[in-house]
mmCIF file of C-alpha atoms in Angstrom:
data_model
loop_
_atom_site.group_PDB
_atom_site.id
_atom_site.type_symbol
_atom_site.label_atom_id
_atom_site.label_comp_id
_atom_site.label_asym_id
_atom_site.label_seq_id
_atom_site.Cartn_x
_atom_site.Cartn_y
_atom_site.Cartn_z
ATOM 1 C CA UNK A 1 -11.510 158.646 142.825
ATOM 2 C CA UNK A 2 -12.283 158.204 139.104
ATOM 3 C CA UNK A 3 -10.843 155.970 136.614
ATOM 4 C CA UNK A 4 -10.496 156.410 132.608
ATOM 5 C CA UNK A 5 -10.638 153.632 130.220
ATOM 6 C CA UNK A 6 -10.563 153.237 126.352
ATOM 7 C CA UNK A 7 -12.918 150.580 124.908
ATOM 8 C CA UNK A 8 -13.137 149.395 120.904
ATOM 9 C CA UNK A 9 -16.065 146.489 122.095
ATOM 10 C CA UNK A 10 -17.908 146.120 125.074
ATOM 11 C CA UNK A 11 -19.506 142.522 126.623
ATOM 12 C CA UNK A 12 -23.194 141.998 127.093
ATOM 13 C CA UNK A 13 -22.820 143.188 130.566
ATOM 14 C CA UNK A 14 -20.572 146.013 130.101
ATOM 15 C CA UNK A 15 -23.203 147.222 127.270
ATOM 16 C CA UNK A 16 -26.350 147.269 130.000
ATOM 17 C CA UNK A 17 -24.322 148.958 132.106
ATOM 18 C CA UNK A 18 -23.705 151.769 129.344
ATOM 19 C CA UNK A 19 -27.327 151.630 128.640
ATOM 20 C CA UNK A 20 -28.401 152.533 132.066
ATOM 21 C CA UNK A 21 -25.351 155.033 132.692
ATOM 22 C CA UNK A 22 -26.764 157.220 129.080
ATOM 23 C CA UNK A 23 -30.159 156.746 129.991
ATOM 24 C CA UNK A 24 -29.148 158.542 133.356
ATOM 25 C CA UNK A 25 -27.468 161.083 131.625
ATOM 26 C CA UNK A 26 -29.829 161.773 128.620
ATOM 27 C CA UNK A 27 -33.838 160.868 129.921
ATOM 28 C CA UNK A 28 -34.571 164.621 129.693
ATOM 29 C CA UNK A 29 -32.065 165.777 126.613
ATOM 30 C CA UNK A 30 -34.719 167.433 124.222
ATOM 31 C CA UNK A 31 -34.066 165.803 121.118
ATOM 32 C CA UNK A 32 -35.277 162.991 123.202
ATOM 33 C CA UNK A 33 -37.888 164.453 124.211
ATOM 34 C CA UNK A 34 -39.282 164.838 121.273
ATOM 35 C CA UNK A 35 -39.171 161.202 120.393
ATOM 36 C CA UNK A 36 -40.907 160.512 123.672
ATOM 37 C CA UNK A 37 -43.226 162.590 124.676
ATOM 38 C CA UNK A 38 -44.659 160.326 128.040
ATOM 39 C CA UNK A 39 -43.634 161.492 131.557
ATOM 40 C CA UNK A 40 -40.277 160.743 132.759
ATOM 41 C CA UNK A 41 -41.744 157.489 134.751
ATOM 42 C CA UNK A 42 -43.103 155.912 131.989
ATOM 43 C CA UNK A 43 -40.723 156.766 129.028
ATOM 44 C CA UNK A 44 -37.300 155.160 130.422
ATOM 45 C CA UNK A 45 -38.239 152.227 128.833
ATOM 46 C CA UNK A 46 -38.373 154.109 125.513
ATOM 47 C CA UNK A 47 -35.138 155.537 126.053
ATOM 48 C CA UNK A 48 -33.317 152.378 126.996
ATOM 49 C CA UNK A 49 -34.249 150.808 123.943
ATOM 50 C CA UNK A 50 -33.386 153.979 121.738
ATOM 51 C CA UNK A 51 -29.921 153.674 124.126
ATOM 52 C CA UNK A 52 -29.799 150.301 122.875
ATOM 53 C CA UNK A 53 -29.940 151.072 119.317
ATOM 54 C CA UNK A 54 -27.361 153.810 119.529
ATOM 55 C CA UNK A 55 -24.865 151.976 121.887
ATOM 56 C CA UNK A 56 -24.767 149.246 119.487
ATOM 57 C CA UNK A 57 -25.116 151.228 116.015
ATOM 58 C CA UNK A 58 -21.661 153.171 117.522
ATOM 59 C CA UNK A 59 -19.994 149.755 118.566
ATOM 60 C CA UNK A 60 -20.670 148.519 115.171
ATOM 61 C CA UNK A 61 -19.085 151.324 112.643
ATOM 62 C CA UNK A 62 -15.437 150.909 112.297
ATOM 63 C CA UNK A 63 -13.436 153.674 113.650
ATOM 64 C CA UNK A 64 -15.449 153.996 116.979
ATOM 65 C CA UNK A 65 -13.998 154.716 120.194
ATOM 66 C CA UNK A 66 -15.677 154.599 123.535
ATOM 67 C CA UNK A 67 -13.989 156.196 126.582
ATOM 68 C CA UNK A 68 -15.579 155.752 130.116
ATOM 69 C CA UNK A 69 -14.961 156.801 133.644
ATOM 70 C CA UNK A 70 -15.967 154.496 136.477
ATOM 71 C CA UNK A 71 -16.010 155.954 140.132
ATOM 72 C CA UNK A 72 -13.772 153.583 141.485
ATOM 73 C CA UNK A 73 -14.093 154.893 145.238
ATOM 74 C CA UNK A 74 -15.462 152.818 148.060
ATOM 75 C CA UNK A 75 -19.091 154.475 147.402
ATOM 76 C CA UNK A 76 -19.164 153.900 144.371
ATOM 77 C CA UNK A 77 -18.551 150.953 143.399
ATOM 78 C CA UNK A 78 -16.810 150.816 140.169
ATOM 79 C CA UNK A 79 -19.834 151.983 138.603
ATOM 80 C CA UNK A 80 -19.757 154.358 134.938
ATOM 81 C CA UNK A 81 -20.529 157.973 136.031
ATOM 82 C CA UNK A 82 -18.808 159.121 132.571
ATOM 83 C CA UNK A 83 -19.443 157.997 128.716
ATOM 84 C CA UNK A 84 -17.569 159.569 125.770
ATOM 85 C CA UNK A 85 -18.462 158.165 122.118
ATOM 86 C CA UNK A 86 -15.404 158.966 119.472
ATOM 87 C CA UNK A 87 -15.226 158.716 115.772
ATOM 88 C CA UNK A 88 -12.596 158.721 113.845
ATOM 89 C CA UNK A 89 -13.509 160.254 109.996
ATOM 90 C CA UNK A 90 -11.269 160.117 107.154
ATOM 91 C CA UNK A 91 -9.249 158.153 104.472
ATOM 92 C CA UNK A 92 -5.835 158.857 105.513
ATOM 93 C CA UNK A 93 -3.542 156.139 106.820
ATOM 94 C CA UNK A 94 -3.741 157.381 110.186
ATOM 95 C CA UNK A 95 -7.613 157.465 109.966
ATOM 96 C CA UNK A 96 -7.394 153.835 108.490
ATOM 97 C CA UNK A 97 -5.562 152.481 111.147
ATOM 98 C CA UNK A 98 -8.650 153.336 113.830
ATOM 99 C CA UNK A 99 -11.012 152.249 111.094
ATOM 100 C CA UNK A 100 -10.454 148.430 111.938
ATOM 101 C CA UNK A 101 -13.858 146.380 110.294
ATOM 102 C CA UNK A 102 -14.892 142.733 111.199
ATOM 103 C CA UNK A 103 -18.010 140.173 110.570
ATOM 104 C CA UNK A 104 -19.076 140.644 114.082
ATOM 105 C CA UNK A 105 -19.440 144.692 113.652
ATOM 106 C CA UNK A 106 -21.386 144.203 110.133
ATOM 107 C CA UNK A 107 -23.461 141.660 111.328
ATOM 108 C CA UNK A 108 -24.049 143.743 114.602
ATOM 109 C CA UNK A 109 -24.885 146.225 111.962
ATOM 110 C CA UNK A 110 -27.444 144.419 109.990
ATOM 111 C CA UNK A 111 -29.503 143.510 113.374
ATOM 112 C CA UNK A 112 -29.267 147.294 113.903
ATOM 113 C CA UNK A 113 -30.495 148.392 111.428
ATOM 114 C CA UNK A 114 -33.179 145.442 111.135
ATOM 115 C CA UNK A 115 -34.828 146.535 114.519
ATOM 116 C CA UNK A 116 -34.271 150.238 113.334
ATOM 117 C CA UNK A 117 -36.817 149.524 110.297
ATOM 118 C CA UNK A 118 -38.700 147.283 112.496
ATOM 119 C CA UNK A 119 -39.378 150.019 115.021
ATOM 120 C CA UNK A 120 -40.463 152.316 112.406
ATOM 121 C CA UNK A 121 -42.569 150.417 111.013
ATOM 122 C CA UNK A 122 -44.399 149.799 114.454
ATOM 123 C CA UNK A 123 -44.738 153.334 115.424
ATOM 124 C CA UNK A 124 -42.096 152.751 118.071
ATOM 125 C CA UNK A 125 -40.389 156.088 117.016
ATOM 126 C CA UNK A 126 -42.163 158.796 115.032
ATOM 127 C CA UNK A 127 -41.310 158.975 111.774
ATOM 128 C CA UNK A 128 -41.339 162.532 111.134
ATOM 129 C CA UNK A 129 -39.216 163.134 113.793
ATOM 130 C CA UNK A 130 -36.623 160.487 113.274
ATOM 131 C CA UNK A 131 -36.091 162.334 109.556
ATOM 132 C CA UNK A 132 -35.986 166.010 111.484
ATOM 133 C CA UNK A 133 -33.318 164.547 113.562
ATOM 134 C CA UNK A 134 -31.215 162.585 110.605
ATOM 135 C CA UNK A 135 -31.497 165.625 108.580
ATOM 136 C CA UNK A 136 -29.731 167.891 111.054
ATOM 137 C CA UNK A 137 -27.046 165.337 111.840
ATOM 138 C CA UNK A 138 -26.595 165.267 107.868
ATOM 139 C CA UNK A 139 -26.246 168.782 108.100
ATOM 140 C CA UNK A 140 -23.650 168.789 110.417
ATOM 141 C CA UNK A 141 -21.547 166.129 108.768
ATOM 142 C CA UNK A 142 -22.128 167.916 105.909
ATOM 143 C CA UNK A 143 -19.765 171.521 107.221
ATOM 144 C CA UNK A 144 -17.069 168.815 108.838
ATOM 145 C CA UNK A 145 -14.004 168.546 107.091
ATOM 146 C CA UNK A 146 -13.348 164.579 105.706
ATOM 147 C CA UNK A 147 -10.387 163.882 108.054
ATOM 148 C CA UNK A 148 -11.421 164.957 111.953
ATOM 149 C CA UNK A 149 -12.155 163.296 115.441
ATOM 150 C CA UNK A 150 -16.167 163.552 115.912
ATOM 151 C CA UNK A 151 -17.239 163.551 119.665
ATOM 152 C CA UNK A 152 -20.656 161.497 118.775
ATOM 153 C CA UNK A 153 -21.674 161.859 122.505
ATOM 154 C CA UNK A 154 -20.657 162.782 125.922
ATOM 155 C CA UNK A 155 -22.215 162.712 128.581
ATOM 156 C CA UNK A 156 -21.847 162.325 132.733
ATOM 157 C CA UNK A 157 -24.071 160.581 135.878
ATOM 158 C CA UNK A 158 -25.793 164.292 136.938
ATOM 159 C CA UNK A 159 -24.299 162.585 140.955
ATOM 160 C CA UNK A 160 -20.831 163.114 139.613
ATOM 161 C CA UNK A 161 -20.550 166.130 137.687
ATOM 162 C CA UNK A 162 -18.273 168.752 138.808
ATOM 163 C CA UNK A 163 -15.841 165.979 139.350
ATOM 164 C CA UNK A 164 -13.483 166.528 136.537
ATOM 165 C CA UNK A 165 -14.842 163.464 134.877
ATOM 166 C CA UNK A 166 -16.026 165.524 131.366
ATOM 167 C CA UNK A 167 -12.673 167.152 131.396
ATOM 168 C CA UNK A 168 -11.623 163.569 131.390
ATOM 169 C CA UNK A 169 -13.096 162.147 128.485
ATOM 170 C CA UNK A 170 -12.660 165.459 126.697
ATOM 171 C CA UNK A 171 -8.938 165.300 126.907
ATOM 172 C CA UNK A 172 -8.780 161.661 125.313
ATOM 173 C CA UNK A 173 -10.125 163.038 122.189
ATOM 174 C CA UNK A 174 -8.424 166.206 122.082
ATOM 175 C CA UNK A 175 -4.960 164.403 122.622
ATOM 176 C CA UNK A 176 -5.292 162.285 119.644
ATOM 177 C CA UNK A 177 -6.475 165.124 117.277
ATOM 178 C CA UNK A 178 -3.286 166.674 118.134
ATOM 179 C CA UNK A 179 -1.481 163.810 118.037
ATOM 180 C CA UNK A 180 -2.484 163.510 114.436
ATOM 181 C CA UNK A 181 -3.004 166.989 113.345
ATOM 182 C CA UNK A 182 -6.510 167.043 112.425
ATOM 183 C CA UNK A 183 -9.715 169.225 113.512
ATOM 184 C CA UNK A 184 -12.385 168.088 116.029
ATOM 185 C CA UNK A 185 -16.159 168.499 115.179
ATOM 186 C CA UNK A 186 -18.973 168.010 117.931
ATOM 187 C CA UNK A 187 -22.763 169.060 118.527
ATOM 188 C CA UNK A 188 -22.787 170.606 121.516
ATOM 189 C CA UNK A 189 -26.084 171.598 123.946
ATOM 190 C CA UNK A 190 -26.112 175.224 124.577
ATOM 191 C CA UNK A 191 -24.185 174.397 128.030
ATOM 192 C CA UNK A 192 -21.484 172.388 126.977
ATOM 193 C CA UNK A 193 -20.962 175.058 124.492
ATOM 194 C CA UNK A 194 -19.458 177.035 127.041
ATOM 195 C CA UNK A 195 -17.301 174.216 128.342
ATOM 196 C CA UNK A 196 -15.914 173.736 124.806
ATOM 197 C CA UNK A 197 -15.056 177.072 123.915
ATOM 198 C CA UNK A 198 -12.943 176.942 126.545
ATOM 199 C CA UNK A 199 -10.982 173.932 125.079
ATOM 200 C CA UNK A 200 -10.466 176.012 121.781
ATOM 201 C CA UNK A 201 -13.832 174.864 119.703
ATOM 202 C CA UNK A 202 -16.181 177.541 117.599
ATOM 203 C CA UNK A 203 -19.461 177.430 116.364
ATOM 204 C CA UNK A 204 -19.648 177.379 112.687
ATOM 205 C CA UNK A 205 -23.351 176.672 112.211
ATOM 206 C CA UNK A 206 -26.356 175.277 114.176
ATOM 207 C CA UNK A 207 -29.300 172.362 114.263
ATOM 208 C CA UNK A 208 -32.571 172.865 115.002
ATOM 209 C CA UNK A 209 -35.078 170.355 116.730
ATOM 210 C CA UNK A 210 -38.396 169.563 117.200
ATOM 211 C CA UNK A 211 -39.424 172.311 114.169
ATOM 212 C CA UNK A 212 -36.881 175.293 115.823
ATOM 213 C CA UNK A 213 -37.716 174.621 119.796
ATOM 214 C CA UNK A 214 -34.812 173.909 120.626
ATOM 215 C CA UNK A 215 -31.717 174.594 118.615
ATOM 216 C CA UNK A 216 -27.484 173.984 119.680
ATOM 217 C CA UNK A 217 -24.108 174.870 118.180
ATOM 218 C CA UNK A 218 -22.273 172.789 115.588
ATOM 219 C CA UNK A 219 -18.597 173.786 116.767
ATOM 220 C CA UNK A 220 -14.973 172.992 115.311
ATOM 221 C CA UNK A 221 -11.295 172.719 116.835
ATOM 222 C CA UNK A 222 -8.591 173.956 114.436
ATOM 223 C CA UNK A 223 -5.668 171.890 114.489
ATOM 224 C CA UNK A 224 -3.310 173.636 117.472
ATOM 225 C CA UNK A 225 -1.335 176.157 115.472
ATOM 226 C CA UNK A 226 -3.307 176.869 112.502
ATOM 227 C CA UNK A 227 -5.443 179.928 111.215
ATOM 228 C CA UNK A 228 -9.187 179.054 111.295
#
């Protein structure tokens, strides 16, 4: 048995448990992979703390929406098995009314982006292939239309797939775009391409990673009764 939430801020706790549940889900995703090129064993740590910096980055941008599903059954524990990241884009007054700001998101902002830099400047990350990977992101925002819901990330426990639970956080998202009328945009792996199309998106370009190893669909959902 699976419960859904919505969440606009997390607690410290509820934050490591969202770090541990995406690095889970994402520890062998290739554009992590080629941040950190060690052997599964020894690169976790590098992919909590790039978890970290994502989680928090997300939390901190107004306009963010986080859904979860926690496996509320006796095994397991009330433990996340399902994370969905949502954005809501635009200047409209619907948009507006998600885009909700305060001093505690800019100033989680500004420590973001201060261990960002800082982590550069180490060598934590490679710099090459952070600007690779910010330059296809650009490139997808770039072909999305201004007002839209962006699936950032989604992502489920690999022990409770086939559960329902992606259809789950899917369906949050979807519901409000046509609630509101407006497109949704996501970058999709070459899998969930195939679960997506079947929820009405379409690829209308693609990225490429890790200088064209590994490449995956940028796909749109027309608003439900309009002509693509």
């Amino acid at each position: 048995m699976t419960s859904t939430a919505v969440l606009r801020d997390v607690s410290p706790s509820q934050l490591d448990q969202l770090i541990e549940l995406a690095c889970r889900i994402w520890v062998d995703d290739p554009a992590f992979s080629m941040l950190f090129t060690k052997h599964h064993d020894n690169r976790i740590d590098n992919v909590r703390v790039i978890w970290r910096l994502i989680l928090r980055y997300e939390l901190a941008k107004a306009g963010t929406v986080m859904t979860v599903v926690r496996d509320v059954s006796e095994a397991g524990e009330g433990q996340y098995v399902g994370l969905g990241i949502w954005q809501r884009h635009g200047t409209s007054v619907k948009a507006k009314s998600w885009q909700v700001n305060s001093q505690h998101k800019r100033l989680m902002m500004l420590q973001v982006a201060l261990e960002y830099w800082y982590r550069l400047l180490v060598g934590s990350f490679p710099a090459s292939k952070v600007r690779e990977l910010m330059g296809q992101l650009n490139k997808a925002q770039n072909m999305y239309p201004a007002e839209r819901w962006r699936l950032c990330w989604l992502g489920v426990c690999p022990d409770a797939r086939g559960r329902g639970v992606g259809r789950e956080l899917i369906q949050w998202g979807l519901d409000r775009s046509d609630e509101e009328a407006v497109p949704t945009v996501l970058a999709a792996s070459i899998a969930g391409a195939i679960l997506y199309r079947k929820y009405g998106f379409r690829e209308i370009g693609r990225q490429s990673f890790d200088n064209g190893k590994h490449t995956q669909p940028i796909m749109l959902r027309d608003v439900v009764g309009s002509t693509p």
